[in-house]
Coordinates of C-alpha atoms (C1' of nucleotides) in Angstrom, one line a residue:
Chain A
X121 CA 48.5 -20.1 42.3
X122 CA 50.9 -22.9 40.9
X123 CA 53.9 -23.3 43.1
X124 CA 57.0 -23.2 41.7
X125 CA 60.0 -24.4 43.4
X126 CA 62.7 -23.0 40.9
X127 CA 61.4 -19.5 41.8
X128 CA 64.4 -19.0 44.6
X129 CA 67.0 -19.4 41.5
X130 CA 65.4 -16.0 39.6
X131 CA 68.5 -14.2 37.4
X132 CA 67.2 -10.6 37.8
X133 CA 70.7 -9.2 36.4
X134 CA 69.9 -10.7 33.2
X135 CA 66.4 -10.7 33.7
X136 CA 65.0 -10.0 30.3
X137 CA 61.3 -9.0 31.6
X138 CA 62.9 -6.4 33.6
X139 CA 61.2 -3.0 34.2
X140 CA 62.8 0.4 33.1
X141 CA 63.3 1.2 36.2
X142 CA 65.2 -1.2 37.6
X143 CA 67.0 -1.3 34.2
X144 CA 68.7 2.0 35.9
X145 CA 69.8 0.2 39.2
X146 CA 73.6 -0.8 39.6
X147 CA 74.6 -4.3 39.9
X148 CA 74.7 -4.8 43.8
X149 CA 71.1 -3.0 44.3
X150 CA 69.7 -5.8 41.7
X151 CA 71.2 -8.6 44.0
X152 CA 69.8 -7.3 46.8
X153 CA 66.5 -7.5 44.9
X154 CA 66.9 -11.3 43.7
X155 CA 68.0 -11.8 47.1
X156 CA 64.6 -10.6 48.4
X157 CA 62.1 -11.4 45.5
X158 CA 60.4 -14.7 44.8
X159 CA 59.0 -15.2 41.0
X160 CA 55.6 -17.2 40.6
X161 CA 52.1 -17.2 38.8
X162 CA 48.4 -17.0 38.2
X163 CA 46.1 -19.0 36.5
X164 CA 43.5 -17.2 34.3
X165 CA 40.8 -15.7 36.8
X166 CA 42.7 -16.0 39.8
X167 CA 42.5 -12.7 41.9
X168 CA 45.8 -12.1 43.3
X169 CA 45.3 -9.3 45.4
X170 CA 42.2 -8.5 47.4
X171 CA 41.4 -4.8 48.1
X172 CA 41.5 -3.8 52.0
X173 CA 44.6 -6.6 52.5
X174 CA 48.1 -5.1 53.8
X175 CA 51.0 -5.1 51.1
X176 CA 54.4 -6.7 52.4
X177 CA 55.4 -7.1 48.9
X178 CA 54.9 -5.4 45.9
X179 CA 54.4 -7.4 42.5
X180 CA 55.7 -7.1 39.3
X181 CA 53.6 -7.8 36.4
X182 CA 56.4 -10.1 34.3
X183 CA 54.1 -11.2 31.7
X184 CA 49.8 -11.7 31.2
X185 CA 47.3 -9.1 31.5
X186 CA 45.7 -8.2 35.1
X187 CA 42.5 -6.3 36.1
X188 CA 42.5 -3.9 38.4
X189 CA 39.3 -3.1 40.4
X190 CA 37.4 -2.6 43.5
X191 CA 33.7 -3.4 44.1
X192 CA 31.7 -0.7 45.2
X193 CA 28.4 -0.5 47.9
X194 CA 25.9 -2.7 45.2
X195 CA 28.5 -4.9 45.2
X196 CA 28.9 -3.6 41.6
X197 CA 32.4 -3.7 39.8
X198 CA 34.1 -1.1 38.7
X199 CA 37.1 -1.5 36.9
X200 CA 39.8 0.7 36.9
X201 CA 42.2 -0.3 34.3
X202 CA 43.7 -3.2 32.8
X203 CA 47.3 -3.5 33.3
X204 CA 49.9 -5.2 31.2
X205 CA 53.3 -6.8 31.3
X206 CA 56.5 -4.6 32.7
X207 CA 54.3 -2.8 35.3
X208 CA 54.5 -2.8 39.1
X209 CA 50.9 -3.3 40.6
X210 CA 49.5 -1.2 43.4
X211 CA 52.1 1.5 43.4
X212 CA 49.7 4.7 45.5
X213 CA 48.8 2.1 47.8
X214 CA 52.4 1.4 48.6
X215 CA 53.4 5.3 49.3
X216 CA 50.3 5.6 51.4
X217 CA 48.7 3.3 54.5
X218 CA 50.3 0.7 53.1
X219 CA 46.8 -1.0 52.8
X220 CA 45.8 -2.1 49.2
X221 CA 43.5 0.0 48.0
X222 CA 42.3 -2.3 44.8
X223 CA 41.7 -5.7 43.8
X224 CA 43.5 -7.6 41.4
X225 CA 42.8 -10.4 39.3
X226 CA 44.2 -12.3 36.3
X227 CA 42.9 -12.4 32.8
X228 CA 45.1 -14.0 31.4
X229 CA 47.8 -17.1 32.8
X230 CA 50.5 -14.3 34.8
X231 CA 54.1 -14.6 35.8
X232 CA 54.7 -12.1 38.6
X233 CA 57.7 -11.2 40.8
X234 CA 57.2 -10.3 44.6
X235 CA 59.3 -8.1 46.3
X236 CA 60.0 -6.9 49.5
X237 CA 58.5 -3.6 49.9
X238 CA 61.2 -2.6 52.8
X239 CA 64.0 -3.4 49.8
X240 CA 61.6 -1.7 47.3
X241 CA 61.7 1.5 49.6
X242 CA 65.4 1.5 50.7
X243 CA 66.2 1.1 46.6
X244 CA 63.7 4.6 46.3
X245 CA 65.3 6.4 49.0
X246 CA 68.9 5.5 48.1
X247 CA 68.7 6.1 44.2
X248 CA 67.4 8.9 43.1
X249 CA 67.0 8.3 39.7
X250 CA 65.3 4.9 40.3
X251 CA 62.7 6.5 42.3
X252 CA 62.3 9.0 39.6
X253 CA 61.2 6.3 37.3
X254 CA 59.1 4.7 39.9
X255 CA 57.4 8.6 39.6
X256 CA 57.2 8.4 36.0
X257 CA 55.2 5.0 36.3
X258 CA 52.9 6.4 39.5
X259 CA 52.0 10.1 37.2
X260 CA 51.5 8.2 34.0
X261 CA 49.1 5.9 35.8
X262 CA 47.6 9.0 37.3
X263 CA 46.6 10.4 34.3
X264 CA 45.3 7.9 32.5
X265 CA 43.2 7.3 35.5
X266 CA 41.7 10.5 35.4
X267 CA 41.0 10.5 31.0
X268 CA 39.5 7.4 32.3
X269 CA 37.0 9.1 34.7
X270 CA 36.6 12.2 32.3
X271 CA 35.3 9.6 30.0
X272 CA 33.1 8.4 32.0
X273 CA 31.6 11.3 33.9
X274 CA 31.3 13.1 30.7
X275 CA 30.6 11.0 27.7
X276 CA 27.3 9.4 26.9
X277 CA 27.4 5.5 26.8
X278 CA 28.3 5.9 22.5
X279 CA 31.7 8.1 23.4
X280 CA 32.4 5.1 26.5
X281 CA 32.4 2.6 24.3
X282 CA 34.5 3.9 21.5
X283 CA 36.9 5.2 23.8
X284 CA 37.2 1.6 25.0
X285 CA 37.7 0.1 21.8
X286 CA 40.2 2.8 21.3
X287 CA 42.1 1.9 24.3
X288 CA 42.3 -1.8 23.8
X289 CA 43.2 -1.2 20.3
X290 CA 46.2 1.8 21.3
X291 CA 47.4 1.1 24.6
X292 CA 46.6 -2.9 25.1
X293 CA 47.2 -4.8 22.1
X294 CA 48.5 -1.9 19.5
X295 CA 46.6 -3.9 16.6
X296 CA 42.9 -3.1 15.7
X297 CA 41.8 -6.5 15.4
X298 CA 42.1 -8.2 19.0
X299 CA 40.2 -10.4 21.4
X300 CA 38.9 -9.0 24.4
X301 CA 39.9 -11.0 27.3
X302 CA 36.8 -10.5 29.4
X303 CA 33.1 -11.5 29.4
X304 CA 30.6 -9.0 28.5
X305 CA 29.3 -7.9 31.6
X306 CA 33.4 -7.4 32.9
X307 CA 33.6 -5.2 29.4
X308 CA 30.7 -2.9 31.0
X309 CA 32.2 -2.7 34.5
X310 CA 35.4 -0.8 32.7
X311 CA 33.4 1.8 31.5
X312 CA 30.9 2.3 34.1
X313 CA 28.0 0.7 31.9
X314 CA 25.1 -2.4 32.5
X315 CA 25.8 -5.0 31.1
X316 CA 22.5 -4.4 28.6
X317 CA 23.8 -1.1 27.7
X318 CA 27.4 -2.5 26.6
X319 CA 25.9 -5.1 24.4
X320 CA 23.5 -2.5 22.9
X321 CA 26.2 -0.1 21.6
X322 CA 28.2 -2.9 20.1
X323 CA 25.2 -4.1 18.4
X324 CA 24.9 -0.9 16.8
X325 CA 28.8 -0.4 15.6
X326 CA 28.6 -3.4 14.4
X327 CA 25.3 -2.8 12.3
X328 CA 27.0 0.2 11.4
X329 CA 29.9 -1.0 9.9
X330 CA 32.1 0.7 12.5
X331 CA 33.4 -2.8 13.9
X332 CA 33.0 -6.3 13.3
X333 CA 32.1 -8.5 16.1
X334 CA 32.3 -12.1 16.6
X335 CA 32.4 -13.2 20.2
X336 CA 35.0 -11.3 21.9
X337 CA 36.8 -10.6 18.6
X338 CA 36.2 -7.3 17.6
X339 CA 38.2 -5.4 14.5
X340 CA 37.9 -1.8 13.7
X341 CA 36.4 -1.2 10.3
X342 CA 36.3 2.4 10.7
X343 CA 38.8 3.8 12.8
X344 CA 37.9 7.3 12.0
X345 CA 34.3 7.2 12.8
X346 CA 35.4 5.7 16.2
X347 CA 37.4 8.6 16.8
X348 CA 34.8 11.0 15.5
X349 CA 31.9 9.1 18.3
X350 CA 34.5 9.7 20.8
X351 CA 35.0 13.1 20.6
X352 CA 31.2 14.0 20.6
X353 CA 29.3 12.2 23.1
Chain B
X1076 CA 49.3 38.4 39.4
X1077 CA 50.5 41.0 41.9
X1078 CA 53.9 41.5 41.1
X1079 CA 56.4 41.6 43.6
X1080 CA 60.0 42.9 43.5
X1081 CA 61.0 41.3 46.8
X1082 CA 60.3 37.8 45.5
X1083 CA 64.3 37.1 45.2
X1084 CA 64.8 37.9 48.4
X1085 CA 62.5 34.8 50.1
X1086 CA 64.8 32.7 52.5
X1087 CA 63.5 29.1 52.0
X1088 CA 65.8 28.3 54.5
X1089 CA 64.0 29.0 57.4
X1090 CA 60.8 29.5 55.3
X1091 CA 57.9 28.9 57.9
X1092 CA 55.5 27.5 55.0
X1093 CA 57.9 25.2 53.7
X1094 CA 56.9 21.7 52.1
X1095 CA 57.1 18.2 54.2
X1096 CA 59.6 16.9 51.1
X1097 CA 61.4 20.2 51.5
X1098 CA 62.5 19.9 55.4
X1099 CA 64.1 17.1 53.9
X1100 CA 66.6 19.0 52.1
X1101 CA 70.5 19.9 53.1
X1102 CA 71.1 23.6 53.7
X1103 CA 72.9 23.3 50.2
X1104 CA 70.0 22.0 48.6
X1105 CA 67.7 24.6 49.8
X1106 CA 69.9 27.4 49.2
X1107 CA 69.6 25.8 45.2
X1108 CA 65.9 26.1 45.1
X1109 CA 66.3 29.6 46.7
X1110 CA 68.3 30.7 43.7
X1111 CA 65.8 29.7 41.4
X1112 CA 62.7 30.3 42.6
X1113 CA 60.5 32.9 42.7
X1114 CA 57.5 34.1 44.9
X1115 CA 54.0 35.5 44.5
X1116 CA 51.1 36.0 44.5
X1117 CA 47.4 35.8 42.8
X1118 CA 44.0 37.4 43.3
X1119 CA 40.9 35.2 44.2
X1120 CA 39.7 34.6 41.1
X1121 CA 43.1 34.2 38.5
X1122 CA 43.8 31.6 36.3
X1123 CA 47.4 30.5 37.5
X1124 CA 47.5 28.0 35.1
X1125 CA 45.8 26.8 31.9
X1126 CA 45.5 23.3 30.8
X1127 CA 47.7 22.1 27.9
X1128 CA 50.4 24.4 29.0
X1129 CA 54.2 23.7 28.8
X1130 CA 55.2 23.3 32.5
X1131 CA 58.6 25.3 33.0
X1132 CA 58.2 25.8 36.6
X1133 CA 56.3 24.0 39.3
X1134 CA 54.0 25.8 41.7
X1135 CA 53.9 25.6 45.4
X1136 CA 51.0 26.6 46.9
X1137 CA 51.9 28.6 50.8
X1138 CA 48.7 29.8 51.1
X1139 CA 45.1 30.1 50.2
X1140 CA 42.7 27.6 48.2
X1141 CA 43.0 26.6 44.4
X1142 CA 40.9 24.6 42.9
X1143 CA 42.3 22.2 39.8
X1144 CA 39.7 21.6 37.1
X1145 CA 39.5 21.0 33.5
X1146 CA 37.1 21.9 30.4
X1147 CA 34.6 18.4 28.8
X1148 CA 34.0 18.7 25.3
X1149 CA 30.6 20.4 26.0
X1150 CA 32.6 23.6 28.1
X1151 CA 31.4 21.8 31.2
X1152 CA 33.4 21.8 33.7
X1153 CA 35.2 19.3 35.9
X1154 CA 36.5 20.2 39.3
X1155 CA 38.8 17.5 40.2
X1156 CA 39.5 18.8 43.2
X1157 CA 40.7 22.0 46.0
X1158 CA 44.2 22.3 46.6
X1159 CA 45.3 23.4 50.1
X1160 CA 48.5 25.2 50.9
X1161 CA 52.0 23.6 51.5
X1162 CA 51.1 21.8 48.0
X1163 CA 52.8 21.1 44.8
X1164 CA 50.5 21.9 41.9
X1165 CA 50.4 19.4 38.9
X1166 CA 53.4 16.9 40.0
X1167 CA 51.5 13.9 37.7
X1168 CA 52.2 16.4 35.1
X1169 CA 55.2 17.3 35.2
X1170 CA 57.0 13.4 35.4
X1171 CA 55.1 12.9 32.3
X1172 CA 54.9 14.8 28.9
X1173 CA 55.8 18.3 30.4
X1174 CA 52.1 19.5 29.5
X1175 CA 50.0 20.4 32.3
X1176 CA 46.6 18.7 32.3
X1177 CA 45.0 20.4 34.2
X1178 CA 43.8 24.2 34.7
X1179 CA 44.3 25.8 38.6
X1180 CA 42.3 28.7 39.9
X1181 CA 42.8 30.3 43.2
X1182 CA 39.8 30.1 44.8
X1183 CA 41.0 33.2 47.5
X1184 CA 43.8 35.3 47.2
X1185 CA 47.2 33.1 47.2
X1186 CA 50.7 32.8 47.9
X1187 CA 52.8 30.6 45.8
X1188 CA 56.7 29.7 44.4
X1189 CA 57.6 29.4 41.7
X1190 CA 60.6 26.6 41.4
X1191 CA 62.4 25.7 38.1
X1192 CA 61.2 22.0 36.9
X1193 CA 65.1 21.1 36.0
X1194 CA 66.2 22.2 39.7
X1195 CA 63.4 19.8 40.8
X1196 CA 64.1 17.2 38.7
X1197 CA 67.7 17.5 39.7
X1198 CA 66.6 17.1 43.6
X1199 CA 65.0 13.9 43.1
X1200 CA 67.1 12.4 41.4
X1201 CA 69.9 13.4 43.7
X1202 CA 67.9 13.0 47.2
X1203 CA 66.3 9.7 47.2
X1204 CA 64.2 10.9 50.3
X1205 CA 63.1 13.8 49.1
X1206 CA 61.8 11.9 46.0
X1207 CA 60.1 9.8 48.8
X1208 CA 58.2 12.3 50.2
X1209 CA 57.1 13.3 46.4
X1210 CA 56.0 9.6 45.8
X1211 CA 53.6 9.5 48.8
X1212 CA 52.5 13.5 48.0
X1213 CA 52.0 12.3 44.4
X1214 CA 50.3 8.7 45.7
X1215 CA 48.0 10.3 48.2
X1216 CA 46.6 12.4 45.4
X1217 CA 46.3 9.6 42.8
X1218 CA 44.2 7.6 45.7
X1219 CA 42.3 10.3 46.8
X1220 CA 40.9 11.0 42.9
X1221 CA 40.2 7.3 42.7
X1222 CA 37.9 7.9 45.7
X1223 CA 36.2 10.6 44.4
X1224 CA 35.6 8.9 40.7
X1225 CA 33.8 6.2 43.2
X1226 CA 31.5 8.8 44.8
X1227 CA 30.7 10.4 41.6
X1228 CA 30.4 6.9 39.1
X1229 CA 28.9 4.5 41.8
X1230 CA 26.5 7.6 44.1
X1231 CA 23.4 8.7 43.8
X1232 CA 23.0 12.6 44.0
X1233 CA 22.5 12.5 47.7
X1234 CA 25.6 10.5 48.2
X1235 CA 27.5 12.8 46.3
X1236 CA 26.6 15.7 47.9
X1237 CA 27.2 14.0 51.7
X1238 CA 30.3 13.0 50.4
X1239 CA 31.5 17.1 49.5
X1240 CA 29.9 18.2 52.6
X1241 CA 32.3 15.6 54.5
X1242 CA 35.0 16.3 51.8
X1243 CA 35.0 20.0 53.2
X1244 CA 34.6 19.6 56.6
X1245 CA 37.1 17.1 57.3
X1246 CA 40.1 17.8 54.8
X1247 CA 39.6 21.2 53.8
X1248 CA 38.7 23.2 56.4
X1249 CA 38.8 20.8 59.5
X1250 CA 35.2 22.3 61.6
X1251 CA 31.8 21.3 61.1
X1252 CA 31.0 25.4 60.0
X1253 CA 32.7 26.6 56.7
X1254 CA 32.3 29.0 54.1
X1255 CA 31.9 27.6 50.4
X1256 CA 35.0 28.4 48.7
X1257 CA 32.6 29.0 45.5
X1258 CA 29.6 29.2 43.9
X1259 CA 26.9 26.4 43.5
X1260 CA 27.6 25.9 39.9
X1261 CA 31.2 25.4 41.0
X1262 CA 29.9 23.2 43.9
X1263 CA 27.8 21.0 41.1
X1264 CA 31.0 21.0 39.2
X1265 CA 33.3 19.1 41.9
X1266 CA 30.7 16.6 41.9
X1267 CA 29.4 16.5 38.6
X1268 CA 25.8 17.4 39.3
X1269 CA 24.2 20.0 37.6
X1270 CA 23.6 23.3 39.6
X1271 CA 19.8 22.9 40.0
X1272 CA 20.2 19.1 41.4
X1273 CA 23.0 20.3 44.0
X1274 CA 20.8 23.1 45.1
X1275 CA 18.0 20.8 45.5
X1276 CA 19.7 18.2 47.5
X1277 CA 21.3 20.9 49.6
X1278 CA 18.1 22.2 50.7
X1279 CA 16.2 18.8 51.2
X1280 CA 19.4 18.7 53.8
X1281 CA 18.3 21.8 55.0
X1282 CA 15.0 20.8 55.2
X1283 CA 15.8 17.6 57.3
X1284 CA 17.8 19.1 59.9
X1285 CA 21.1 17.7 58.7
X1286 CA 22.6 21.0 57.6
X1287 CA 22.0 25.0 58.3
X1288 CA 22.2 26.7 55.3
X1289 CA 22.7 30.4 54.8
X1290 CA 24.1 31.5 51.1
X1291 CA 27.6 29.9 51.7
X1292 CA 27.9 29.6 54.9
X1293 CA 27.4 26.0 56.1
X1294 CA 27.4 24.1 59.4
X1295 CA 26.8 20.1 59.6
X1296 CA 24.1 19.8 62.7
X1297 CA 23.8 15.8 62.0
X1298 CA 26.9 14.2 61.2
X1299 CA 26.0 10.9 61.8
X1300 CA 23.1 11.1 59.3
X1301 CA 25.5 12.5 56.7
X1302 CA 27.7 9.6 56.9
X1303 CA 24.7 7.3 56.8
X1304 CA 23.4 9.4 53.6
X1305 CA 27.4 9.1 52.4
X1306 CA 27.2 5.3 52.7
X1307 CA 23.9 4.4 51.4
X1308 CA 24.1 6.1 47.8
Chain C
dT66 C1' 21.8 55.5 43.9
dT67 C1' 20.2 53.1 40.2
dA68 C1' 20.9 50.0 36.6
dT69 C1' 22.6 45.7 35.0
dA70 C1' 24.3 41.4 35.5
dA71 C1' 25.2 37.2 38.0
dA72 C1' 23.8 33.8 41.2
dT73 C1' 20.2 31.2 43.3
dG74 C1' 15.8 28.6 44.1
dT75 C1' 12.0 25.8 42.3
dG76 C1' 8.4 23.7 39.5
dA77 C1' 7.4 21.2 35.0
dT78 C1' 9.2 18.4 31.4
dA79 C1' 12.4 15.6 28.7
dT80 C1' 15.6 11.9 28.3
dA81 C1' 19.5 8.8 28.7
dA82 C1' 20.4 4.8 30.7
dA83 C1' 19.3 1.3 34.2
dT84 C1' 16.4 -2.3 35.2
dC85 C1' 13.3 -6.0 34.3
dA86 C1' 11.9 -9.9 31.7
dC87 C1' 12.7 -13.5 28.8
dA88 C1' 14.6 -16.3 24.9
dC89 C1' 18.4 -18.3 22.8
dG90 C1' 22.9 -20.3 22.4
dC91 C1' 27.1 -22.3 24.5
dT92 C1' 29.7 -24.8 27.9
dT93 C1' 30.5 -28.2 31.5
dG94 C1' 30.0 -32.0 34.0
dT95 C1' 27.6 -36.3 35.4
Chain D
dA637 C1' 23.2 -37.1 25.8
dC638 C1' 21.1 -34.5 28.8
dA639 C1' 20.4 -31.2 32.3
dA640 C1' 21.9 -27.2 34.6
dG641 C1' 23.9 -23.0 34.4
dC642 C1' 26.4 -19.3 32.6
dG643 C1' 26.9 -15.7 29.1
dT644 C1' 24.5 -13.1 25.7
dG645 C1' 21.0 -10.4 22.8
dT646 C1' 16.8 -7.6 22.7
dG647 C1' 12.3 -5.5 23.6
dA648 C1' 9.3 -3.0 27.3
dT649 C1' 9.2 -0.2 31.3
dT650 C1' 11.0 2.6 35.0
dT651 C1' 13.8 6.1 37.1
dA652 C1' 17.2 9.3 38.3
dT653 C1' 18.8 13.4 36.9
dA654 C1' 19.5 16.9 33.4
dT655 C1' 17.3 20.5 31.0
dC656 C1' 14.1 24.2 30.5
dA657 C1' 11.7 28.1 32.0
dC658 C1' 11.1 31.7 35.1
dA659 C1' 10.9 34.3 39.6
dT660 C1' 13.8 36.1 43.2
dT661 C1' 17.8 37.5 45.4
dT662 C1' 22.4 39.2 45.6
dA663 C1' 26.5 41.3 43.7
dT664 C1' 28.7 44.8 40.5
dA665 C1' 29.4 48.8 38.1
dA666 C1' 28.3 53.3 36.1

DNA sequence: TTATAAATGTGATATAAATCACACGCTTGT
DNA sequence: ACAAGCGTGTGATTTATATCACATTTATAA
């Protein structure tokens, strides 16, 4: 983590990284949250949270993209999604034992802001329509959790891997040529795959003309074809 | 359905199977979901609600068993899990595109209300605790699927099935004996096993002493062995 | 009751994907 | 510049679990 000694003087009223939710809090409830936040960041790799750990402050994702995982029995990865800028991180785990229930690392360099989870609560208990976005965020999360695991408990390793490609291209970088910010094996872990099997299926895309592959840059030649392999197997 | 001309007159005042959230309510409040709400009923067996539906009203379950599923590609289908009563039905739904995603079944005969989504809404935005109680219902769910897509992407079959059997015993019905809600291809389907893998792995735990077995009646007899099984894979 | 269908158990076989094994680049640091 | 070590591709082999096929039991209905 680098320390950062200007983090006490954060703006959040003019905050331009500011989530939609607290976009719908009045003036005084956003002082009471600079008041009781602290801005900072991660280097690329650094794991910010650590599952199992207690949460006395919830983070806000500012900027950078995160992983968000948990290692099961085998010590084998899973990863559960890959979150992006404007999100809080760990929501469920905050509502329930208050324990952190997944891991967290950085991808990419991060700017976060921590805040208090007391202040966090009183803001969801006193303004309704705040903790209505809040529920927005926790649902949407929810559901694409659970295409996630219907991917994967369904699909054959061909319908995974499109359906990955699909979601960096859509949800992450909304481009269809992109870098993928992870190794190989890390790109396997996401869709519940070794790390032999990944490789294997981009291979074949790629000799089929579906993507083109160079490193971790992929493009989608053949965006309907990708479609088509996700929706059968 | 059963239809039942007496639903208007349900007092959710002093309603004896009313919701954690709802005791949070003011008189004034209650006596607004009373006035539009409705209750009744469904047979064991009845589709209350098809995936990919609109959502005008959300369901609260007072009694009985539901299970919530969805339909793969392949018509296999995906239990994700049983509902017990004093339960919302499909909140992740309903804070995000309105369409329910997922299909609910009751699993024995059921009671239920019916409770206009905009009346909702309206609470939680105007009651910042009862939106609380909603974020931890909603976050205990979201965590609890999460643990269930690690039993069924990470565990072997005997896992899996350890994990139901504990699944049951402990959440569901709270007693070592129970009665299978369903049938064994509906059993398979929670865990995403196929029907003749679950019935083998239920009788090699009949065979080992772990569980008696008679159609679907079941009794744990070795606990600690299930947990063991549970752990290892 | 009898007939018909649905649910269940169980062996034999097929298969998708993991694991194993190893070679070939790239970094990284001394 | 070289060694040491990751990350990566690719063939051969193994394995867990699904699928198939069929007998048996249990429900459902006429």
């Amino acid at each position: 983590m680098i320390s950062d000694f200007s983090a006490k003087l954060n703006t959040c009223r003019d905050c331009s990284e500011k989530s939609c939710a607290a976009a719908i809090l009045h003036a005084r409830e956003i002082d009471l949250i600079r008041e009781n936040s602290r801005a900072t960041e991660f280097r690329k790799g650094d794991i910010m949270v650590h599952a199992g750990s207690m949460t006395s402050h919830i983070i806000y994702l500012k900027s950078g993209l995160v992983k968000e995982y948990v290692k099961g029995a085998n010590e084998k990865e899973q990863i559960l999604q890959i979150v992006s800028k404007f999100t809080y991180l760990g929501l469920p785990s905050l509502f329930g034992d208050r324990v952190n229930h997944y891991s967290y690392a950085a991808l990419t360099d991060v700017t976060v802001c921590y805040i208090d989870v007391n202040i966090f609560n009183q803001l969801i208990r006193d303004n309704g329509n705040f903790a209505y976005e809040i529920l927005i965020s926790v649902s949407r999360d929810s559901l694409n959790n659970f295409h996630r695991f219907m991917s994967q408990s369904q699909k054959k390793i061909f319908g995974r891997v499109a359906d990955a490609i699909i979601y960096f291209s859509k949800i992450i970088f909304e481009q269809e040529s992109f870098e993928l910010p992870f190794t190989r094996q890390e790109f396997a872990d996401l869709i519940g795959l070794s790390r032999e099997s990944a490789t294997r299926v981009l291979t074949k895309f790629k000799d089929d003309g579906i993507l083109s592959i160079d490193g971790r840059n992929i493009s989608i030649l053949n965006p309907e074809m990708l479609i088509q392999i996700s929706k059968h197997g």
